[in-house]
Amino acid sequence: MSVKTIENNHLYWDGCDTVALAQKYGTPLYVLSENAILQRTQELHRDFLAKYDNVRVAFASKAFNTVAMCQLIAREGLSLDVVSGGELYTAMKAGFPGEHIEFNGNNKSQAELEMAVAYGVGRIIVDGLTEVERLAEICRRLQKTAKILFRITPEITVDTHDFISTGQKDSKFGIPLNPEILFPQIEAAIALPEIEFYGLHFHIGSQLSDNSTHLAAAKVALSLVNEIKERYDFTIKELNYGGGFGVEYVEGDVRQPYGYFLEPLMALTEAYCGEHGLLRPNIVIEPGRSLVAEAGISLHTIGEIKTLPGLRTYAAIDGGMTDNIRPGLYQADYTGLVANKAAAKRTESVTISGKACESTDILMKDLPVPPLSAGDIFVTFTTGAYGYSMASNYNKLPIPAVVLVKDGQDQLIVARQSYEQMIQNERFLEEWR
Ligand SMILES: Cc1ncc(COP(=O)(O)O)c(C=O)c1O
């Protein structure tokens, strides 16, 4: 069921009038539908968690990491993936249980690893050649142990933008498959008493709508499980198949149901383990975008409208690349509409530009819209993932507020950043103090 409805020419999101939300909280504003998130978590429960034994879902919180979101994920019975001390700190403040947190990241600092070990994070996904040794030293000092997986680079090229492709051979992510690099890491992990070597992890890329590359990567991981068994008589307990499941940004994008990826992945895993006499490892996935992207919209107010005769009309919004960097960063496509003219005929065509001082700050080109005027509320769809979490203060624009809506009720989960907060860490020149 869609959370998007139109009443009295206004766009409603999960029962809330978006024009009223813009008036109440100001713009730019992120609006997140709780029901839309729950539709996805329920699908995961039905088609994965309840269907197979020993499986887990860890929400990749980089997509949208706030205290309230961590609490929602805990309430819905999922684990949480974090990639930095900041994301971990947010989870800790939310009271997220340490044993259900997984810590990824290709260059974890000493302080971050210490924080994770001290908090008792459930899995550390090792993605650096010095990490196991550093982790073991921290564990000895803190008298703890750490459960680890190695993120491998499965050498799979995926069908997505190069900038969100991560599993190819030439990648900054993962431990290379080269046996001279990989196996010494595995031997160290098996030998170190402070390290509980649990398994292998891959994440091949993002915004994928074809399951063949996940399957190809899983075959690489499974053959390593077998090789590790044969070489070391060591049983891998867990495989993490990452995230990357695509969503619908614009017409033509395909959002596959989770089962489209997970059913064949589970069948492949069970068949491979059966054939090779292996215990089927726990299977973990790490969806980020697919849980929150479509639940979120952004609201902006239209300001200047400029028509260049014979060329195009620009309509400028009161945000842009600072609250949605993806179009500027890798030409990501979005669509939108005018919230206060939601049912009106779209007789004109405009290019939606942001207010940042960069020519690349263009959100949508040649979008059909009704006749526009300053003060209209513009909605961008599918901004729930990698919008707020990638927001910046470029041009000293404050980070927008985030409102969670459900069944016509709204609650503020992130307050708008103030000018004062933006400069709170800045210091006067000595002669001015
Ligand atoms: C290790 C890891 N896991 C999971 C994800 C989530 O990917 P997505 O948001 O495409 O599901 C990412 C995204 O960058 C990642 O790097």
Short mmCIF file of C-alpha atoms and ligand atoms in Angstrom, two decimals:
data_model
loop_
_atom_site.label_atom_id
_atom_site.label_comp_id
_atom_site.label_asym_id
_atom_site.label_seq_id
_atom_site.Cartn_x
_atom_site.Cartn_y
_atom_site.Cartn_z
CA MET A 1 0.00 0.00 0.00
CA SER A 2 1.37 3.38 -1.00
CA VAL A 3 1.83 6.01 1.70
CA LYS A 4 1.48 8.67 -1.02
CA THR A 5 -2.00 10.12 -1.48
CA ILE A 6 -3.45 13.30 -2.93
CA GLU A 7 -6.29 15.20 -1.26
CA ASN A 8 -7.58 18.68 -2.07
CA ASN A 9 -4.71 19.19 -4.51
CA HIS A 10 -2.14 18.56 -1.70
CA LEU A 11 0.31 15.70 -1.44
CA TYR A 12 -0.13 13.61 1.71
CA TRP A 13 2.62 11.36 3.04
CA ASP A 14 1.57 8.59 5.39
CA GLY A 15 -1.60 10.54 6.16
CA CYS A 16 0.11 13.91 6.73
CA ASP A 17 -0.45 16.97 4.55
CA THR A 18 3.04 17.83 3.30
CA VAL A 19 2.11 21.49 2.80
CA ALA A 20 1.09 21.70 6.47
CA LEU A 21 4.34 19.96 7.47
CA ALA A 22 6.32 22.55 5.51
CA GLN A 23 4.45 25.32 7.33
CA LYS A 24 4.89 23.71 10.74
CA TYR A 25 8.58 22.80 10.52
CA GLY A 26 9.90 25.04 7.72
CA THR A 27 11.87 23.92 4.68
CA PRO A 28 14.10 22.23 3.65
CA LEU A 29 12.62 19.29 5.49
CA TYR A 30 13.08 15.54 5.30
CA VAL A 31 9.88 13.57 5.90
CA LEU A 32 10.07 9.86 6.59
CA SER A 33 7.09 7.50 6.59
CA GLU A 34 7.24 4.97 9.39
CA ASN A 35 4.67 2.76 7.67
CA ALA A 36 6.78 2.64 4.51
CA ILE A 37 9.81 1.51 6.54
CA LEU A 38 7.67 -1.06 8.35
CA GLN A 39 6.43 -2.46 5.03
CA ARG A 40 10.07 -3.27 4.22
CA THR A 41 11.00 -4.64 7.65
CA GLN A 42 7.87 -6.81 7.59
CA GLU A 43 8.79 -8.12 4.17
CA LEU A 44 12.21 -9.05 5.52
CA HIS A 45 10.62 -10.82 8.49
CA ARG A 46 8.19 -12.73 6.29
CA ASP A 47 10.47 -13.65 3.39
CA PHE A 48 13.78 -14.10 5.18
CA LEU A 49 13.90 -14.07 8.98
CA ALA A 50 10.85 -16.28 9.54
CA LYS A 51 11.60 -18.49 6.56
CA TYR A 52 15.15 -19.68 7.31
CA ASP A 53 17.07 -20.65 10.43
CA ASN A 54 20.19 -18.77 11.46
CA VAL A 55 19.76 -15.66 9.36
CA ARG A 56 20.03 -12.00 10.34
CA VAL A 57 19.40 -8.59 8.83
CA ALA A 58 21.64 -5.68 9.81
CA PHE A 59 20.35 -2.30 8.66
CA ALA A 60 23.26 -0.44 7.02
CA SER A 61 22.79 2.70 9.04
CA LYS A 62 24.98 4.82 6.77
CA ALA A 63 21.81 5.15 4.70
CA PHE A 64 20.09 6.99 7.55
CA ASN A 65 21.68 7.02 10.98
CA THR A 66 19.92 8.89 13.76
CA VAL A 67 19.08 7.98 17.35
CA ALA A 68 15.38 7.51 16.53
CA MET A 69 16.15 5.35 13.51
CA CYS A 70 18.43 3.10 15.59
CA GLN A 71 15.58 2.76 18.09
CA LEU A 72 13.11 1.89 15.35
CA ILE A 73 15.50 -0.76 13.97
CA ALA A 74 15.97 -2.26 17.46
CA ARG A 75 12.21 -2.30 18.00
CA GLU A 76 11.71 -4.13 14.70
CA GLY A 77 14.16 -6.83 15.73
CA LEU A 78 16.94 -6.12 13.24
CA SER A 79 20.68 -5.75 13.81
CA LEU A 80 22.57 -2.58 12.94
CA ASP A 81 25.62 -2.04 10.76
CA VAL A 82 27.83 0.96 11.58
CA VAL A 83 30.97 2.20 9.85
CA SER A 84 32.45 4.82 12.13
CA GLY A 85 32.82 5.93 15.72
CA GLY A 86 30.11 8.51 15.05
CA GLU A 87 27.58 5.98 13.81
CA LEU A 88 28.47 3.68 16.71
CA TYR A 89 28.12 6.54 19.19
CA THR A 90 24.65 7.31 17.81
CA ALA A 91 23.66 3.65 18.23
CA MET A 92 25.05 3.63 21.77
CA LYS A 93 23.08 6.77 22.66
CA ALA A 94 19.97 5.06 21.24
CA GLY A 95 20.62 2.17 23.63
CA PHE A 96 21.16 -0.24 20.74
CA PRO A 97 22.44 -3.56 22.16
CA GLY A 98 26.14 -4.02 21.38
CA GLU A 99 25.87 -7.70 20.49
CA HIS A 100 23.52 -6.82 17.63
CA ILE A 101 25.87 -4.28 16.08
CA GLU A 102 28.25 -5.02 13.21
CA PHE A 103 31.17 -2.69 12.63
CA ASN A 104 32.29 -2.25 9.00
CA GLY A 105 34.78 0.22 7.53
CA ASN A 106 37.95 0.09 5.45
CA ASN A 107 40.12 2.22 7.73
CA LYS A 108 38.98 1.93 11.32
CA SER A 109 41.04 4.00 13.69
CA GLN A 110 42.49 2.71 16.92
CA ALA A 111 39.97 4.79 18.88
CA GLU A 112 37.07 3.39 16.84
CA LEU A 113 38.21 -0.21 17.35
CA GLU A 114 38.63 0.39 21.09
CA MET A 115 35.16 1.90 21.30
CA ALA A 116 33.70 -1.10 19.49
CA VAL A 117 35.50 -3.68 21.64
CA ALA A 118 34.66 -1.83 24.86
CA TYR A 119 30.96 -1.68 23.89
CA GLY A 120 30.95 -5.37 23.03
CA VAL A 121 30.03 -4.97 19.37
CA GLY A 122 28.80 -8.33 18.04
CA ARG A 123 30.83 -8.49 14.82
CA ILE A 124 33.79 -6.57 13.52
CA ILE A 125 34.08 -6.81 9.76
CA VAL A 126 37.82 -6.62 9.12
CA ASP A 127 38.67 -4.61 6.01
CA GLY A 128 42.31 -3.66 6.47
CA LEU A 129 45.55 -5.60 6.45
CA THR A 130 46.69 -4.37 9.88
CA GLU A 131 43.30 -4.61 11.53
CA VAL A 132 43.46 -8.12 12.99
CA GLU A 133 46.74 -7.44 14.79
CA ARG A 134 45.52 -4.08 16.06
CA LEU A 135 42.26 -5.59 17.20
CA ALA A 136 44.02 -8.45 19.01
CA GLU A 137 46.21 -5.97 20.88
CA ILE A 138 43.14 -3.96 21.96
CA CYS A 139 41.34 -7.13 23.06
CA ARG A 140 44.35 -8.19 25.15
CA ARG A 141 44.48 -4.78 26.80
CA LEU A 142 40.73 -4.66 27.50
CA GLN A 143 40.60 -8.38 28.32
CA LYS A 144 37.91 -9.02 25.75
CA THR A 145 37.51 -11.07 22.61
CA ALA A 146 36.18 -9.99 19.24
CA LYS A 147 34.13 -11.92 16.70
CA ILE A 148 35.33 -11.05 13.22
CA LEU A 149 34.49 -11.56 9.57
CA PHE A 150 36.82 -10.67 6.74
CA ARG A 151 35.35 -8.46 4.06
CA ILE A 152 36.68 -9.96 0.85
CA THR A 153 36.82 -8.36 -2.59
CA PRO A 154 34.97 -10.98 -4.64
CA GLU A 155 36.19 -9.52 -7.97
CA ILE A 156 32.68 -9.06 -9.33
CA THR A 157 31.77 -6.17 -11.61
CA VAL A 158 28.21 -4.99 -11.11
CA ASP A 159 25.72 -3.12 -13.25
CA THR A 160 25.53 0.20 -11.45
CA HIS A 161 27.29 3.55 -11.41
CA ASP A 162 31.08 3.13 -10.96
CA PHE A 163 30.91 5.38 -7.91
CA ILE A 164 28.69 2.89 -6.04
CA SER A 165 30.41 -0.26 -7.25
CA THR A 166 32.58 -1.87 -4.56
CA GLY A 167 33.30 -5.55 -5.29
CA GLN A 168 35.52 -5.26 -8.38
CA LYS A 169 39.17 -6.38 -8.18
CA ASP A 170 40.51 -2.81 -8.24
CA SER A 171 38.68 -1.55 -5.15
CA LYS A 172 39.59 0.28 -1.97
CA PHE A 173 37.25 -2.11 -0.13
CA GLY A 174 37.97 -5.59 1.08
CA ILE A 175 40.82 -8.05 1.49
CA PRO A 176 42.00 -9.17 -1.97
CA LEU A 177 41.42 -12.79 -3.00
CA ASN A 178 45.14 -13.10 -3.78
CA PRO A 179 46.08 -16.15 -1.63
CA GLU A 180 49.36 -14.55 -0.54
CA ILE A 181 47.40 -11.68 1.00
CA LEU A 182 44.20 -13.41 2.13
CA PHE A 183 45.45 -16.64 3.70
CA PRO A 184 48.02 -15.09 6.08
CA GLN A 185 45.16 -12.93 7.39
CA ILE A 186 42.99 -15.99 7.92
CA GLU A 187 45.83 -17.93 9.57
CA ALA A 188 46.45 -15.04 11.97
CA ALA A 189 42.75 -14.87 12.83
CA ILE A 190 42.58 -18.61 13.49
CA ALA A 191 45.70 -18.54 15.65
CA LEU A 192 45.00 -15.47 17.79
CA PRO A 193 43.20 -16.41 21.02
CA GLU A 194 41.54 -12.99 21.37
CA ILE A 195 39.98 -13.26 17.91
CA GLU A 196 36.97 -15.44 17.19
CA PHE A 197 37.10 -15.90 13.45
CA TYR A 198 33.47 -16.18 12.37
CA GLY A 199 33.39 -15.78 8.65
CA LEU A 200 33.43 -13.82 5.43
CA HIS A 201 31.64 -10.76 4.16
CA PHE A 202 31.16 -9.08 0.82
CA HIS A 203 29.28 -6.05 -0.42
CA ILE A 204 29.47 -5.69 -4.17
CA GLY A 205 27.76 -2.37 -4.79
CA SER A 206 24.55 -0.47 -4.45
CA GLN A 207 21.28 0.15 -6.32
CA LEU A 208 21.30 -3.31 -7.95
CA SER A 209 18.22 -4.84 -9.55
CA ASP A 210 19.73 -8.02 -10.98
CA ASN A 211 20.48 -10.89 -8.60
CA SER A 212 23.16 -12.49 -10.77
CA THR A 213 26.05 -10.53 -9.29
CA HIS A 214 25.07 -11.34 -5.68
CA LEU A 215 24.91 -14.99 -6.73
CA ALA A 216 28.31 -14.82 -8.44
CA ALA A 217 29.84 -13.23 -5.33
CA ALA A 218 28.19 -15.82 -3.06
CA LYS A 219 29.81 -18.59 -5.14
CA VAL A 220 33.20 -16.97 -4.54
CA ALA A 221 32.53 -16.78 -0.79
CA LEU A 222 31.24 -20.35 -0.61
CA SER A 223 34.25 -21.76 -2.42
CA LEU A 224 36.42 -19.97 0.13
CA VAL A 225 34.41 -21.55 2.95
CA ASN A 226 35.25 -24.90 1.39
CA GLU A 227 38.90 -24.02 0.87
CA ILE A 228 39.27 -22.84 4.45
CA LYS A 229 37.76 -26.12 5.64
CA GLU A 230 40.14 -28.13 3.48
CA ARG A 231 43.27 -26.10 4.28
CA TYR A 232 42.77 -25.54 8.01
CA ASP A 233 39.95 -27.91 8.99
CA PHE A 234 38.22 -24.74 10.15
CA THR A 235 34.45 -24.26 9.89
CA ILE A 236 33.20 -20.85 8.82
CA LYS A 237 30.18 -19.95 10.96
CA GLU A 238 28.85 -16.92 9.14
CA LEU A 239 28.60 -15.37 5.69
CA ASN A 240 27.50 -11.79 5.21
CA TYR A 241 26.19 -11.11 1.71
CA GLY A 242 26.04 -7.32 2.13
CA GLY A 243 23.32 -4.99 0.88
CA GLY A 244 22.89 -3.24 -2.43
CA PHE A 245 19.23 -4.02 -3.22
CA GLY A 246 17.92 -1.33 -5.54
CA VAL A 247 14.92 0.98 -5.21
CA GLU A 248 12.73 3.01 -7.54
CA TYR A 249 13.98 6.57 -7.89
CA VAL A 250 12.35 7.25 -11.25
CA GLU A 251 10.01 5.41 -13.59
CA GLY A 252 11.87 2.52 -15.15
CA ASP A 253 13.94 1.70 -12.05
CA VAL A 254 13.12 -1.73 -10.73
CA ARG A 255 12.71 -2.40 -7.03
CA GLN A 256 12.77 -6.16 -6.76
CA PRO A 257 11.18 -7.82 -3.74
CA TYR A 258 13.78 -9.02 -1.22
CA GLY A 259 12.86 -12.62 -2.06
CA TYR A 260 14.11 -12.11 -5.62
CA PHE A 261 17.64 -11.84 -4.20
CA LEU A 262 17.34 -13.93 -1.06
CA GLU A 263 15.57 -17.04 -2.31
CA PRO A 264 18.18 -17.99 -4.90
CA LEU A 265 20.99 -16.91 -2.55
CA MET A 266 19.68 -19.23 0.17
CA ALA A 267 19.07 -22.05 -2.32
CA LEU A 268 22.59 -21.69 -3.70
CA THR A 269 24.09 -21.62 -0.20
CA GLU A 270 22.18 -24.66 0.99
CA ALA A 271 22.92 -26.63 -2.18
CA TYR A 272 26.63 -25.78 -2.07
CA CYS A 273 26.97 -26.69 1.60
CA GLY A 274 25.00 -29.93 1.04
CA GLU A 275 27.23 -30.96 -1.87
CA HIS A 276 30.44 -30.22 0.00
CA GLY A 277 29.44 -31.63 3.36
CA LEU A 278 29.64 -28.23 5.03
CA LEU A 279 27.48 -26.90 7.84
CA ARG A 280 25.41 -24.07 6.36
CA PRO A 281 26.83 -20.86 7.93
CA ASN A 282 24.57 -18.16 9.40
CA ILE A 283 23.57 -15.83 6.59
CA VAL A 284 23.48 -12.09 7.23
CA ILE A 285 22.46 -9.31 4.88
CA GLU A 286 23.04 -5.57 5.23
CA PRO A 287 20.38 -3.58 3.36
CA GLY A 288 20.54 0.18 3.74
CA ARG A 289 18.93 2.02 0.85
CA SER A 290 16.12 -0.50 0.29
CA LEU A 291 14.80 -0.07 3.85
CA VAL A 292 14.49 3.71 3.90
CA ALA A 293 14.97 5.34 0.50
CA GLU A 294 11.37 5.18 -0.73
CA ALA A 295 9.99 6.01 2.73
CA GLY A 296 11.56 9.47 2.55
CA ILE A 297 10.76 12.68 0.72
CA SER A 298 12.30 16.13 0.90
CA LEU A 299 10.27 19.34 1.01
CA HIS A 300 11.68 22.61 -0.31
CA THR A 301 10.22 26.01 -1.03
CA ILE A 302 10.52 27.37 -4.54
CA GLY A 303 12.11 30.82 -4.74
CA GLU A 304 13.52 32.37 -7.88
CA ILE A 305 12.08 31.25 -11.21
CA LYS A 306 14.09 32.22 -14.28
CA THR A 307 13.09 31.61 -17.88
CA LEU A 308 15.83 31.72 -20.51
CA PRO A 309 13.84 32.11 -23.75
CA GLY A 310 14.50 29.26 -26.15
CA LEU A 311 16.57 27.44 -23.54
CA ARG A 312 14.87 26.41 -20.30
CA THR A 313 13.22 27.57 -17.10
CA TYR A 314 15.09 27.23 -13.83
CA ALA A 315 13.18 27.01 -10.55
CA ALA A 316 15.46 27.34 -7.52
CA ILE A 317 14.73 25.61 -4.22
CA ASP A 318 15.94 26.57 -0.74
CA GLY A 319 18.36 23.63 -0.49
CA GLY A 320 19.90 21.31 -3.04
CA MET A 321 23.22 19.48 -3.10
CA THR A 322 23.73 20.25 0.57
CA ASP A 323 20.74 18.05 1.50
CA ASN A 324 20.91 15.73 -1.54
CA ILE A 325 24.41 15.37 -2.95
CA ARG A 326 23.65 12.33 -5.14
CA PRO A 327 22.66 14.13 -8.39
CA GLY A 328 25.77 16.32 -8.21
CA LEU A 329 28.04 13.48 -7.10
CA TYR A 330 27.09 10.79 -9.59
CA GLN A 331 24.23 12.07 -11.77
CA ALA A 332 21.59 10.19 -9.73
CA ASP A 333 18.05 10.64 -11.08
CA TYR A 334 15.12 11.85 -8.98
CA THR A 335 11.61 12.94 -9.61
CA GLY A 336 9.28 15.29 -7.78
CA LEU A 337 6.10 17.29 -7.78
CA VAL A 338 4.59 20.46 -6.42
CA ALA A 339 2.97 19.53 -3.10
CA ASN A 340 0.41 22.34 -3.10
CA LYS A 341 -0.55 21.71 -6.76
CA ALA A 342 -0.36 17.93 -6.59
CA ALA A 343 -3.37 17.25 -8.83
CA ALA A 344 -2.82 20.13 -11.26
CA LYS A 345 -2.05 19.53 -14.94
CA ARG A 346 1.69 19.52 -15.63
CA THR A 347 1.81 21.82 -18.61
CA GLU A 348 5.29 23.28 -18.16
CA SER A 349 8.80 22.00 -17.95
CA VAL A 350 11.38 23.23 -15.43
CA THR A 351 14.85 22.44 -14.24
CA ILE A 352 15.04 22.32 -10.47
CA SER A 353 18.22 23.94 -9.23
CA GLY A 354 19.64 24.16 -5.73
CA LYS A 355 20.99 27.26 -4.00
CA ALA A 356 24.59 26.09 -3.54
CA CYS A 357 27.39 27.87 -5.38
CA GLU A 358 28.16 24.99 -7.75
CA SER A 359 26.94 24.56 -11.33
CA THR A 360 26.46 20.87 -10.59
CA ASP A 361 23.77 21.74 -8.04
CA ILE A 362 20.93 20.72 -10.37
CA LEU A 363 18.39 18.28 -8.90
CA MET A 364 16.21 17.46 -11.89
CA LYS A 365 16.26 18.50 -15.52
CA ASP A 366 13.16 19.33 -17.59
CA LEU A 367 10.60 18.09 -15.11
CA PRO A 368 6.91 18.43 -16.10
CA VAL A 369 5.18 20.70 -13.57
CA PRO A 370 2.10 22.93 -13.35
CA PRO A 371 2.71 26.68 -13.67
CA LEU A 372 4.94 27.56 -10.71
CA SER A 373 5.11 30.52 -8.37
CA ALA A 374 7.49 31.48 -5.61
CA GLY A 375 6.38 29.93 -2.33
CA ASP A 376 5.26 26.63 -3.87
CA ILE A 377 6.35 23.56 -1.93
CA PHE A 378 8.43 21.18 -4.00
CA VAL A 379 8.66 17.49 -3.10
CA THR A 380 11.55 15.25 -4.10
CA PHE A 381 10.75 11.54 -3.80
CA THR A 382 12.98 8.72 -2.59
CA THR A 383 15.34 10.76 -0.46
CA GLY A 384 15.13 8.62 2.68
CA ALA A 385 18.53 7.03 2.11
CA TYR A 386 21.83 8.88 1.69
CA GLY A 387 20.07 12.26 1.86
CA TYR A 388 20.25 13.36 5.48
CA SER A 389 23.24 11.09 6.08
CA MET A 390 25.25 12.78 3.30
CA ALA A 391 24.08 16.32 4.05
CA SER A 392 26.73 19.01 4.40
CA ASN A 393 27.11 22.56 5.61
CA TYR A 394 28.53 23.79 2.29
CA ASN A 395 27.81 27.51 1.91
CA LYS A 396 27.01 27.33 5.63
CA LEU A 397 23.51 26.03 4.95
CA PRO A 398 22.10 24.38 8.08
CA ILE A 399 21.32 20.65 8.04
CA PRO A 400 17.51 20.34 7.65
CA ALA A 401 15.16 18.85 10.22
CA VAL A 402 13.74 15.32 9.91
CA VAL A 403 10.13 14.47 10.72
CA LEU A 404 8.82 10.93 11.11
CA VAL A 405 5.19 10.53 10.06
CA LYS A 406 2.73 7.71 10.57
CA ASP A 407 -1.04 7.50 10.04
CA GLY A 408 -1.46 11.28 10.03
CA GLN A 409 0.74 11.91 13.10
CA ASP A 410 4.13 13.62 12.94
CA GLN A 411 7.09 13.71 15.29
CA LEU A 412 10.33 15.64 14.98
CA ILE A 413 13.27 13.22 15.13
CA VAL A 414 16.04 15.63 14.12
CA ALA A 415 15.73 19.35 14.83
CA ARG A 416 16.94 21.84 12.24
CA GLN A 417 20.53 22.88 12.82
CA SER A 418 20.80 26.51 13.93
CA TYR A 419 23.42 29.03 12.75
CA GLU A 420 24.74 29.01 16.30
CA GLN A 421 25.18 25.21 16.26
CA MET A 422 26.93 25.46 12.91
CA ILE A 423 29.72 27.60 14.33
CA GLN A 424 29.79 26.24 17.86
CA ASN A 425 33.22 24.63 17.39
CA GLU A 426 34.75 27.68 15.76
CA ARG A 427 37.06 29.95 17.75
CA PHE A 428 37.74 33.68 17.54
CA LEU A 429 41.15 34.80 16.34
CA GLU A 430 43.32 35.30 19.42
CA GLU A 431 43.42 39.10 19.06
CA TRP A 432 39.60 39.22 19.04
CA ARG A 433 39.05 37.14 22.16
C1 LIG B 1 29.57 -2.78 3.70
C2 LIG B 1 28.28 -2.24 3.25
N1 LIG B 1 27.16 -2.89 3.60
C3 LIG B 1 25.94 -2.43 3.24
C4 LIG B 1 25.81 -1.28 2.50
C5 LIG B 1 24.42 -0.81 2.16
O1 LIG B 1 24.20 -0.76 0.81
P1 LIG B 1 22.73 -0.37 0.28
O2 LIG B 1 22.38 0.90 0.92
O3 LIG B 1 22.91 -0.26 -1.18
O4 LIG B 1 21.84 -1.49 0.67
C6 LIG B 1 26.95 -0.59 2.08
C7 LIG B 1 26.81 0.63 1.28
O5 LIG B 1 27.72 1.31 0.94
C8 LIG B 1 28.22 -1.09 2.47
O6 LIG B 1 29.33 -0.45 2.13
#
